[in-house]
Short mmCIF file of C-alpha atoms in Angstrom, two decimals:
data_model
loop_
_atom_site.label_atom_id
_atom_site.label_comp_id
_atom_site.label_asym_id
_atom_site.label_seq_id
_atom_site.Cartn_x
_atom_site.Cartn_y
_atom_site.Cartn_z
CA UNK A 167 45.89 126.38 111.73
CA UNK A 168 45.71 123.12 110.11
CA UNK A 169 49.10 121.79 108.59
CA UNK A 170 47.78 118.52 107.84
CA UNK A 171 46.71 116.98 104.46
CA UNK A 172 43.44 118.33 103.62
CA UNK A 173 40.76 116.96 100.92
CA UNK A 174 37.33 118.45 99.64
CA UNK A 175 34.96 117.74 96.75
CA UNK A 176 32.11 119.43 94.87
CA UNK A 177 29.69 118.07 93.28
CA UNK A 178 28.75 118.61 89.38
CA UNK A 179 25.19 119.80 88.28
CA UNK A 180 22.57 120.06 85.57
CA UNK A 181 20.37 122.72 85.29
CA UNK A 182 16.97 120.63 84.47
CA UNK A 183 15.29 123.60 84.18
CA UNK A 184 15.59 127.18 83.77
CA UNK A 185 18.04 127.67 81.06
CA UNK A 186 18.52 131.42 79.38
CA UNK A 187 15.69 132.00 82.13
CA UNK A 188 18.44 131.74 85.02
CA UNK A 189 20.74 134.39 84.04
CA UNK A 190 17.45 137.30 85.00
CA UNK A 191 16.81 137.21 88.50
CA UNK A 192 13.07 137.52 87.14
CA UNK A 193 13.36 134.38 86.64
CA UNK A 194 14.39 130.55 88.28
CA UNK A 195 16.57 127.76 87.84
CA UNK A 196 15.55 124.21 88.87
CA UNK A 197 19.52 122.54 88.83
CA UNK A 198 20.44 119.46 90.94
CA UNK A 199 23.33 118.25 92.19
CA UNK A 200 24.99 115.18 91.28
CA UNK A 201 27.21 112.44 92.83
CA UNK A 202 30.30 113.05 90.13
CA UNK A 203 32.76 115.26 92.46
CA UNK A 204 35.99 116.88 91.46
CA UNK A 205 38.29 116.34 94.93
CA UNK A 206 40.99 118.91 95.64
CA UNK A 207 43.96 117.23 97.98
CA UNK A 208 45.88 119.76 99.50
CA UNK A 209 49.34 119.22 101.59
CA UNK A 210 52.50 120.85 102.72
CA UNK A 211 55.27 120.92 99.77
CA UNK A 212 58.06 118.71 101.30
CA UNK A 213 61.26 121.03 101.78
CA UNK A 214 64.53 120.37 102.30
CA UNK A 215 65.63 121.16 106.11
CA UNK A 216 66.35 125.64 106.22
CA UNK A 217 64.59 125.85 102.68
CA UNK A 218 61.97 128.72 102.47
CA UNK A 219 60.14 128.37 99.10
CA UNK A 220 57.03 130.51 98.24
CA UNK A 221 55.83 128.23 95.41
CA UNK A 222 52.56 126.08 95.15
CA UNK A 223 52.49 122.85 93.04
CA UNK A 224 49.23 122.37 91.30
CA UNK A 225 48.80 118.66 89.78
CA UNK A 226 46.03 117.03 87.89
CA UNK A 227 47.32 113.56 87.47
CA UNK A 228 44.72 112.06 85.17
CA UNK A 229 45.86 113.88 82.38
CA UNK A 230 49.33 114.48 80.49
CA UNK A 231 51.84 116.98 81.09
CA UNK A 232 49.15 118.40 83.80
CA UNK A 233 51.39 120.49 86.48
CA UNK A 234 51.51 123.88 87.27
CA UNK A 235 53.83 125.61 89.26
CA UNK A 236 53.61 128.87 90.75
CA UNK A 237 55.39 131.43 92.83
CA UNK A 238 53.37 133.96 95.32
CA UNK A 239 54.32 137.06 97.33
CA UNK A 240 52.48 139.88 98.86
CA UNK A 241 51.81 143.01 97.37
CA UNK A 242 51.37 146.92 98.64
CA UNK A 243 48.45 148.57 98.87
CA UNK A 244 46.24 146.23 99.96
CA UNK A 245 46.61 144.75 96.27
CA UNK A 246 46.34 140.89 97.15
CA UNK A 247 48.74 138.07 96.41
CA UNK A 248 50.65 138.59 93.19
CA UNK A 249 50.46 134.84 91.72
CA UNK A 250 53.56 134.17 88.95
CA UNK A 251 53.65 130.74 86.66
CA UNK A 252 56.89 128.96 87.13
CA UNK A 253 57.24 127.34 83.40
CA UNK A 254 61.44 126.34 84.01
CA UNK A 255 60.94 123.33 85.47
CA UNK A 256 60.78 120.03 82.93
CA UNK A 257 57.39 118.74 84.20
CA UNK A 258 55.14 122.22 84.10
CA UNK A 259 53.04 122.75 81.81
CA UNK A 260 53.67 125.64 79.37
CA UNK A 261 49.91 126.28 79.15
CA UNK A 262 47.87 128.60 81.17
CA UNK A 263 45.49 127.38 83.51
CA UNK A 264 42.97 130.31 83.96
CA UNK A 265 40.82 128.92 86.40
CA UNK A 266 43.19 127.43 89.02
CA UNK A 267 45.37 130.43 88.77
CA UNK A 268 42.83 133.02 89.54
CA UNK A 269 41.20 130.45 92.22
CA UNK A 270 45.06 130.19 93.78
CA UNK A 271 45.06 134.32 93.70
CA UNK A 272 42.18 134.73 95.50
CA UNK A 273 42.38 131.65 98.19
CA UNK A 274 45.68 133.05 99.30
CA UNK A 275 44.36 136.96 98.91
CA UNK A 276 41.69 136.46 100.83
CA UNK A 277 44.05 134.38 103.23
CA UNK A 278 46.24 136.86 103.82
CA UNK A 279 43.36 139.68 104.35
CA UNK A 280 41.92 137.91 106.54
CA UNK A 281 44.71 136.74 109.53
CA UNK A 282 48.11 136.67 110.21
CA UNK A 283 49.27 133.35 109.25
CA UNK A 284 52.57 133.35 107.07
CA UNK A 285 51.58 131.00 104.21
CA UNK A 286 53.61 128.11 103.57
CA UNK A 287 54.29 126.07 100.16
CA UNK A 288 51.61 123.81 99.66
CA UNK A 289 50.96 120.99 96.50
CA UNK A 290 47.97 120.73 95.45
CA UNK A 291 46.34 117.49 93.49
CA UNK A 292 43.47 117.41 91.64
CA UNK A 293 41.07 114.47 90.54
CA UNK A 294 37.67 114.38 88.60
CA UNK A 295 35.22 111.30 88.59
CA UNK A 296 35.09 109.76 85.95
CA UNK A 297 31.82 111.01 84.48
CA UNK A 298 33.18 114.36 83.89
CA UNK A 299 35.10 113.60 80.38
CA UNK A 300 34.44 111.40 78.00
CA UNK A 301 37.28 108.81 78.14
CA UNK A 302 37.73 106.55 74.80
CA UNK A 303 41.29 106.55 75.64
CA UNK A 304 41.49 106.07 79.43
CA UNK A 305 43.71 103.59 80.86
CA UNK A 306 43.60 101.51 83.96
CA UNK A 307 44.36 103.45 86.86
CA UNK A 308 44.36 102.14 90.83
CA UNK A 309 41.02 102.86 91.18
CA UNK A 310 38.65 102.50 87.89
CA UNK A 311 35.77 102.59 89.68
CA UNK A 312 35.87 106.43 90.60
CA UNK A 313 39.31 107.64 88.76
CA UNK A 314 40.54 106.52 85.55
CA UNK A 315 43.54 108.43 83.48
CA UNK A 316 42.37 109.96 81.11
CA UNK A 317 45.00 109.45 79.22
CA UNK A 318 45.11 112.61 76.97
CA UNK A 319 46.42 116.56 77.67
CA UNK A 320 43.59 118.82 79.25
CA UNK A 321 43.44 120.70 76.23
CA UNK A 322 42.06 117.58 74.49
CA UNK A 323 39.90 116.44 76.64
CA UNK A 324 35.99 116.34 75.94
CA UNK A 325 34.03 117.53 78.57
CA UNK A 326 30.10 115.82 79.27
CA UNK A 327 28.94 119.53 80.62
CA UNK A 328 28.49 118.31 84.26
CA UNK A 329 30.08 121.95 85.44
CA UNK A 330 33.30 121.02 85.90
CA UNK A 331 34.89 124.88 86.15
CA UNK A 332 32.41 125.75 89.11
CA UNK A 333 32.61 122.26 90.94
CA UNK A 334 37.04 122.85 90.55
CA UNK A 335 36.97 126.71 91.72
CA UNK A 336 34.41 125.81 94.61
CA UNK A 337 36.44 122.53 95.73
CA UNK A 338 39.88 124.64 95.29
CA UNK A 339 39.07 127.34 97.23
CA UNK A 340 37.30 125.08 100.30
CA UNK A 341 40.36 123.12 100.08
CA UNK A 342 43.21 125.57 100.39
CA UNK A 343 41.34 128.08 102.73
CA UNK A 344 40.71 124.62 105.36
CA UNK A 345 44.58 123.92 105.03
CA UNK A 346 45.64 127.16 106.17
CA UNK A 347 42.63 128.06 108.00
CA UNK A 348 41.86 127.11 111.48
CA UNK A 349 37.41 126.42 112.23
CA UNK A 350 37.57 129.35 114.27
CA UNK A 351 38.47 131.00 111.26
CA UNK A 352 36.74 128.75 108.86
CA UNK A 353 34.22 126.15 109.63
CA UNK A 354 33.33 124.60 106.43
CA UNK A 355 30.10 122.52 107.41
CA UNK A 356 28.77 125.87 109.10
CA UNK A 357 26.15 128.00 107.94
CA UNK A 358 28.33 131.04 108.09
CA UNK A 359 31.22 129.23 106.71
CA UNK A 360 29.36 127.48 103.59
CA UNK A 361 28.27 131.36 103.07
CA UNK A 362 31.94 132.88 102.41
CA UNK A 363 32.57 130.20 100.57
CA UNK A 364 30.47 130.68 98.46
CA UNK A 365 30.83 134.69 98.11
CA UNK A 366 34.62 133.82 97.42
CA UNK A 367 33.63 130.87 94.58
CA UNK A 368 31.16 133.20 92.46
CA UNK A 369 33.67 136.04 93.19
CA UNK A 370 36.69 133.67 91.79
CA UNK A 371 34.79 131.76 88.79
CA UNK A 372 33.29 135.08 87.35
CA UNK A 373 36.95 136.81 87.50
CA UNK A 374 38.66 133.52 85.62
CA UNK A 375 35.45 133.47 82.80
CA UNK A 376 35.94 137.41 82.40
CA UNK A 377 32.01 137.74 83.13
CA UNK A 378 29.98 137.67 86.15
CA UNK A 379 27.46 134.94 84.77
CA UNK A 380 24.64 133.83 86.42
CA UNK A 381 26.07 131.56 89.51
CA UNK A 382 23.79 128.67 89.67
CA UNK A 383 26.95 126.34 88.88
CA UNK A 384 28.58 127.46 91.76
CA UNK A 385 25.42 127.48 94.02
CA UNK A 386 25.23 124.30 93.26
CA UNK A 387 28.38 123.01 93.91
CA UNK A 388 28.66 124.86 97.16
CA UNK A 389 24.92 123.63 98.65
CA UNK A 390 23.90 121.23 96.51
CA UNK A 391 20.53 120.77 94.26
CA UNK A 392 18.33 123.74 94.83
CA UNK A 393 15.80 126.07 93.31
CA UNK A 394 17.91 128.93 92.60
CA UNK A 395 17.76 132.84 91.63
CA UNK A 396 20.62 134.74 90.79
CA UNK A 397 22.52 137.23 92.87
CA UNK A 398 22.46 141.05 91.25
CA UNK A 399 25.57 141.71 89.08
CA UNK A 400 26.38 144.87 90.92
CA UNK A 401 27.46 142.68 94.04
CA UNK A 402 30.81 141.84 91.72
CA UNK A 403 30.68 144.64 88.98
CA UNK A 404 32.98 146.43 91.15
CA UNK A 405 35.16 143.88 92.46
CA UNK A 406 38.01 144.69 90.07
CA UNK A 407 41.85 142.53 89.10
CA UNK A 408 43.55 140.86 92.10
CA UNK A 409 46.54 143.42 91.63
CA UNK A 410 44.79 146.46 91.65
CA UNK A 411 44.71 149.35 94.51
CA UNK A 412 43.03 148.27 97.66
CA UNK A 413 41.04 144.44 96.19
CA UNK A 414 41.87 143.16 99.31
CA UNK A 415 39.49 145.39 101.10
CA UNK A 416 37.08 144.88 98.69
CA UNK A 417 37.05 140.95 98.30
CA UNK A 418 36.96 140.65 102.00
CA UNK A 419 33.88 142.98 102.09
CA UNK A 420 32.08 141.33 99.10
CA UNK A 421 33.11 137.82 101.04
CA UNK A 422 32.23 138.75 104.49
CA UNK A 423 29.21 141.11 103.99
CA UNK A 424 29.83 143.23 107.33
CA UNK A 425 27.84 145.95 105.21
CA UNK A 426 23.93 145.43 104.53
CA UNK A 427 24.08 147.77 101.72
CA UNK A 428 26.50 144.56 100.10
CA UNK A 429 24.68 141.77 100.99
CA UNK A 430 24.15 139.40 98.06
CA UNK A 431 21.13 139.22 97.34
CA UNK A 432 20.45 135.37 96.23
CA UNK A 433 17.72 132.95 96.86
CA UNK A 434 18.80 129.20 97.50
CA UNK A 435 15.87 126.83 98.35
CA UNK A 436 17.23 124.08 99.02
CA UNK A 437 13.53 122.05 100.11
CA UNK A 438 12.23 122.74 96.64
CA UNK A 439 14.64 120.69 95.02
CA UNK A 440 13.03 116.99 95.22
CA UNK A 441 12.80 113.83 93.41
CA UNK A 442 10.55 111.01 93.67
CA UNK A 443 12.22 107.91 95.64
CA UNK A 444 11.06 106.14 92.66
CA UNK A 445 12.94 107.86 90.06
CA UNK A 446 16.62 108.34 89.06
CA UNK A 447 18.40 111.76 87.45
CA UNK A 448 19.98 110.01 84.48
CA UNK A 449 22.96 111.55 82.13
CA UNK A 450 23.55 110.06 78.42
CA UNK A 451 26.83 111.78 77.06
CA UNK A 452 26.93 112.19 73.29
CA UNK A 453 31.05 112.97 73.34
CA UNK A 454 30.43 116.53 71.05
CA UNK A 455 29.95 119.45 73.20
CA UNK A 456 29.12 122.93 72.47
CA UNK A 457 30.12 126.47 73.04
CA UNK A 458 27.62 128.01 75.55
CA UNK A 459 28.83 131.49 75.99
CA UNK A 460 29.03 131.92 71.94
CA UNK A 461 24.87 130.52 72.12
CA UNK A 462 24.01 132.53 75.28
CA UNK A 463 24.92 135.81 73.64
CA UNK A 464 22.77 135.04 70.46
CA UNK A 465 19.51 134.08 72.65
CA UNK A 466 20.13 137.27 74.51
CA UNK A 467 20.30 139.56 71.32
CA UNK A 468 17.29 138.01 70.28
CA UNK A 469 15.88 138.44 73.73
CA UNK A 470 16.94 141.90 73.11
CA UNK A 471 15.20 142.84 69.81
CA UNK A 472 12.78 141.37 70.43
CA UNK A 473 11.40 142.66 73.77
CA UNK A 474 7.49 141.68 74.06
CA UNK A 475 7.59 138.12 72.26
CA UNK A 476 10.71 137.55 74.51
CA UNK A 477 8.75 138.67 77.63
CA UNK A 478 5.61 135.97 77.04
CA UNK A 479 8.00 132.98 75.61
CA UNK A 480 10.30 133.85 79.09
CA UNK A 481 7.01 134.12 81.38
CA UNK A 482 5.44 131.07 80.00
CA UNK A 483 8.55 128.73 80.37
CA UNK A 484 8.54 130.10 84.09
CA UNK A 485 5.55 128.82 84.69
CA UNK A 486 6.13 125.54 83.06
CA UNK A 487 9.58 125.17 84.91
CA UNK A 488 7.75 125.99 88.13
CA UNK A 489 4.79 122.99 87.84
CA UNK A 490 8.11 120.65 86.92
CA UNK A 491 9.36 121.29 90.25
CA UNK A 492 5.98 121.54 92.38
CA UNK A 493 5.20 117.96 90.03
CA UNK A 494 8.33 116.89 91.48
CA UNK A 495 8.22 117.55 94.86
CA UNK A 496 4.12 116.31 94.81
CA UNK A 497 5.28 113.03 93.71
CA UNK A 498 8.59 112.90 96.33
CA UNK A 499 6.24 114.28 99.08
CA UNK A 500 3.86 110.73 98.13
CA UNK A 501 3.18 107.47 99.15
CA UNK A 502 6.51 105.25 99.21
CA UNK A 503 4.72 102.30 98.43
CA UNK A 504 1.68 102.82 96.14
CA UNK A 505 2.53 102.69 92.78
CA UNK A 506 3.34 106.72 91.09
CA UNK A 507 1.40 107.56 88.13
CA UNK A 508 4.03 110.43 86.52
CA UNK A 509 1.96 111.52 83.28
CA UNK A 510 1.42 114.83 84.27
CA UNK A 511 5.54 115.20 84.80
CA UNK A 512 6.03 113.32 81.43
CA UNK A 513 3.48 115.93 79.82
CA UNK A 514 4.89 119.25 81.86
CA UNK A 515 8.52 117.85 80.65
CA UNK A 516 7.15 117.25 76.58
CA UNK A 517 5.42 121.39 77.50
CA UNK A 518 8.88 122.73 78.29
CA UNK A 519 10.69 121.07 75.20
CA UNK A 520 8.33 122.35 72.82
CA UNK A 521 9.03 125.96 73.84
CA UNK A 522 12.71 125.64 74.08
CA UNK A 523 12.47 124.51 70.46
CA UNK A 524 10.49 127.67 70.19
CA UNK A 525 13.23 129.60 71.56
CA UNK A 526 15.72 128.08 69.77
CA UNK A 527 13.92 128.82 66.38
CA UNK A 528 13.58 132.02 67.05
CA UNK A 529 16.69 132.95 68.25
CA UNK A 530 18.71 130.30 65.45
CA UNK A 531 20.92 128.82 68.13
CA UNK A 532 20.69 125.00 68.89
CA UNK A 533 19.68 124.75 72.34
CA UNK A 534 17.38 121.19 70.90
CA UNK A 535 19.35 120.38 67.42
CA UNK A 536 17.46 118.09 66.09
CA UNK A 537 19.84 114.96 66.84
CA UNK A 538 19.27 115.75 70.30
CA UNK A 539 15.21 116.03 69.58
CA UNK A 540 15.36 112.49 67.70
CA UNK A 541 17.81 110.73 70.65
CA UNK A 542 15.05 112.31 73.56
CA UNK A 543 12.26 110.75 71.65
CA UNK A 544 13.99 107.80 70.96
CA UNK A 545 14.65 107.24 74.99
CA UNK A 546 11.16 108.45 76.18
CA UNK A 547 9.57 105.78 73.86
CA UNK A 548 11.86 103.21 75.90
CA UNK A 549 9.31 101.80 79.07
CA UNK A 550 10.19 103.72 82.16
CA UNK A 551 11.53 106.54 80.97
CA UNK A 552 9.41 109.37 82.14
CA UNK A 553 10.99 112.35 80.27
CA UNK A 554 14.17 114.11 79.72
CA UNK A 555 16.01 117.51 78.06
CA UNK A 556 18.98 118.91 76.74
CA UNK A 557 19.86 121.21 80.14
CA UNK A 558 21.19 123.92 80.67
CA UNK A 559 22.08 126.26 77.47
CA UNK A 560 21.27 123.26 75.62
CA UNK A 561 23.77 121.98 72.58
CA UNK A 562 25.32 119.09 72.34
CA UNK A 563 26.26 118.31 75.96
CA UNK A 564 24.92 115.24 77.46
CA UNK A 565 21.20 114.97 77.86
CA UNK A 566 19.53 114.28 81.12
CA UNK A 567 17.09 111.32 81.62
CA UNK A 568 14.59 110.96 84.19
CA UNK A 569 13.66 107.10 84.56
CA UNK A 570 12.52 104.73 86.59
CA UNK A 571 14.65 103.03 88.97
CA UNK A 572 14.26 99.26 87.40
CA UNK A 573 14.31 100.30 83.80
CA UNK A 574 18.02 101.60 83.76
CA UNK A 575 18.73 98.19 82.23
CA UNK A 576 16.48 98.00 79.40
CA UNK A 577 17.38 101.95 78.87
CA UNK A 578 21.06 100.43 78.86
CA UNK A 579 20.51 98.05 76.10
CA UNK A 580 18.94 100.42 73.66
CA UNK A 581 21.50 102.70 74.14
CA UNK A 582 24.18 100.23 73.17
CA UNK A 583 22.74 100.10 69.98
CA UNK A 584 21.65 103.41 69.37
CA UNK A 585 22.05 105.08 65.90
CA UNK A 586 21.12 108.70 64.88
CA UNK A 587 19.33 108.71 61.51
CA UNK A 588 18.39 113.06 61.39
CA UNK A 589 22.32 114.23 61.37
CA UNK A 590 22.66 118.24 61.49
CA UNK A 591 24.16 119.32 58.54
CA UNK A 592 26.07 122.17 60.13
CA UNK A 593 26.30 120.32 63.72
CA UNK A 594 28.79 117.81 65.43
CA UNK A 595 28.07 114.18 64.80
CA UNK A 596 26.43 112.07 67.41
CA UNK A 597 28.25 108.62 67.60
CA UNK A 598 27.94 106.41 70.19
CA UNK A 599 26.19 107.43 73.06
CA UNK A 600 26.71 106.31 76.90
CA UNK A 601 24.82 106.08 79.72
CA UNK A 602 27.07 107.82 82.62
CA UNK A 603 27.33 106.04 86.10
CA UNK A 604 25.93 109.90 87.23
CA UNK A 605 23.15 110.74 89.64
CA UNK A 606 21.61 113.33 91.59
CA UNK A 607 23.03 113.96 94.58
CA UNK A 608 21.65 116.71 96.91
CA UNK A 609 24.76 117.53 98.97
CA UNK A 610 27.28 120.24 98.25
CA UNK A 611 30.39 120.83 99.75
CA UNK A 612 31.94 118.13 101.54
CA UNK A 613 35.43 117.09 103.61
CA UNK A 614 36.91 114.20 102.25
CA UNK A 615 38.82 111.01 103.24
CA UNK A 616 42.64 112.86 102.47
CA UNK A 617 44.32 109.44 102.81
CA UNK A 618 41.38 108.18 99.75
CA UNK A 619 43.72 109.35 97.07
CA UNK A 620 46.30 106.33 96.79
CA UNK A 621 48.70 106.25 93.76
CA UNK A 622 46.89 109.67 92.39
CA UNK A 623 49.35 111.66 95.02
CA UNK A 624 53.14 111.56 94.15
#
């Protein structure tokens, strides 16, 4: 069993294609990876010499008032580890942390379902990259150039839309299973391994939203960019509450698939997720956000009233998502050193817009508001930009860019400058908008440096 420190990241994502589409498994999601990581440090909780303490320490030091303490012990009945917020102690938090508690409950659940291993206090540490928030009021930290402090409570912070909740649930888990688990047990860079990880992520991330969404977040922070098709709701419908009668039994069965009859059910292609050598994945965040569950649910009323003209609008931006990524992969399968000609992707990319808009018309939910429409055209009239989208469920996240490697600079320089002139009425202001440091990245899952994290650990 390893006892030693213990570090693993995840990498964020953007769905480039496939959004509303994704959550049928009818239907596709093109989504890469990219090369902003949360990292999850994990190490024994220093005790004083005969002290026993059940109690993890969860930290996220790049934000105020950002600890969490919490107690564990084992229940009956196969019912998991009971996890219990500490709030006495003058640095915890008061606030709820829904998503590393329920990621804690199931790590050690599944830990203790799984071998015999008495499990030991452990503190946790947490750190994003820097392109996950939007940071007006960071500070210097020891390393700028990957962490910064953010300066601000969690609650206040404004998210770019890079995933962060799948990417901190996948990392968590990896993390705290590898520190108690030995690689006979656990080997995270196996195929097996990368498997249960996963099953335990999507199992973990749907039970801390409350609904078992569509996955493709934490696809791809376990395995990186892929083509991807959801996994049948059934596989977790059933799962039930850490807490209840016998989930142990059933969260090591949904994890470890010894049945066929529960084998999820998900396609991950990995090959068909490509880009051109000559192009980067670009991210401009407009610091405003939106709510996508609250925009999801509208689409999908629509979707349901609506059955037929939902059908043809659905099939139709399948088939447009699917040419972007055989475009893609054409032009990354290519010559390295003849010049690429990328109209057809430009014009596939301008296809797909146009019936988003459609959806989001139809539906009155702004997947492309029109400050969004008026900053895409504004960058795809700038040389070397080839195309780009709002991704995912749309909103006012950050956009995604796909340019040409030696016109970031000029695509820089209008950005700096950039003004908005069609303001929503009802809609959050754009202000100024910035080019993130953000690219693709194909990998998932990945063992880190644990001695990286300097000053950050305390």
């Amino acid at each position: 069993m390893s006892r030693h420190p213990v570090a693993v990241s995840a990498p964020g994502k953007v769905l480039l294609a496939g959004g509303y589409l994704v959550l049928d498994r009818e239907y596709t999601g093109l989504v890469f990876g990219l090369d902003a990581r949360i990292h999850v440090h994990v190490q024994r909780l220093p005790t004083s010499p005969g002290v026993d303490l059940s109690e993890v320490i969860v930290r996220s030091p790049q934000f105020r008032n950002a600890e969490w303490r919490y107690g564990y012990h084992e229940t009956e009945d196969h019912r998991g580890i009971q996890i219990t917020q500490l709030k006495g102690h003058s640095t915890s938090a008061q606030s709820e942390n829904k998503f590393v508690e329920t990621a804690l409950a199931y790590a050690l659940s599944y830990i203790s379902a799984t071998s015999d291993i008495k499990i030991g206090s452990t503190a946790v540490t947490i750190v994003a990259d820097t392109d996950y928030y939007s940071h007006p009021n960071s500070v210097n930290s020891t390393n700028p150039a990957r962490f910064v402090d953010f300066n601000v409570p969690l609650s206040e912070a404004h998210k770019t839309g890079l995933g962060s909740s799948a990417a901190l649930v996948t990392a968590f888990l990896a993390a705290v299973l590898t520190h108690y688990l030995d690689e006979s047990q656990l080997e995270l860079n196996s195929e097996g391994g990368r498997r249960r990880l996963h099953n335990l992520s999507q199992a973990a991330h749907c039970a801390a939203q409350g609904k078992v969404g569509s996955g493709f977040d934490v696809a791809a922070a376990v395995y990186g960019s892929c083509v991807y098709r959801r996994f049948s709701p059934w596989i977790l419908e059933e799962l039930g509450q850490v807490g209840s009668p016998q989930f142990t039994k059933r969260l090591t069965a949904v994890v470890d698939e010894p049945d066929t009859s529960t084998k999820w059910d998900m396609q991950i292609n990995k090959a068909a997720a490509k880009l051109p050598r000559g192009l980067r994945l670009v991210m401009c965040d407009v610091d405003c956000g939106s709510k996508s569950v609250g925009m999801a649910k509208k689409v999908l009323a629509w979707r349901k009233e609506n059955p037929d003209e939902a059908a043809l609008l659905w099939a139709t931006l399948q088939k447009g998502n699917e040419e972007l990524g055989r475009e893609l992969l054409r032009l990354a399968q290519g010559s390295t050193t003849d010049p690429q000609d990328y109209t057809n992707l430009s014009d596939t990319i301008l296809t797909i817009r146009s019936l988003i808009r459609e959806m989001s018309a139809k539906a009155e939910v702004p997947i492309e508001p029109k400050v969004q429409t008026e900053l895409l055209d504004a960058c795809c009239r700038v040389t070397g930009v080839v195309g780009g989208v709002v991704p995912g469920a749309g909103g006012f996240d950050a956009i995604v860019l796909l340019v040409e490697n030696d016109a970031l600079p000029t695509l820089q320089r209008f950005l700096e400058t950039y003004k908005t002139t069609d303001q929503d009425e009802n809609g959050p202001s754009i202000g100024r908008v910035r080019l993130l440091s953000v690219k693709q990245d194909f990998e998932g899952l990945k063992l880190e440096n644990a001695k990286s994290f300097g000053d950050w650990l305390r």
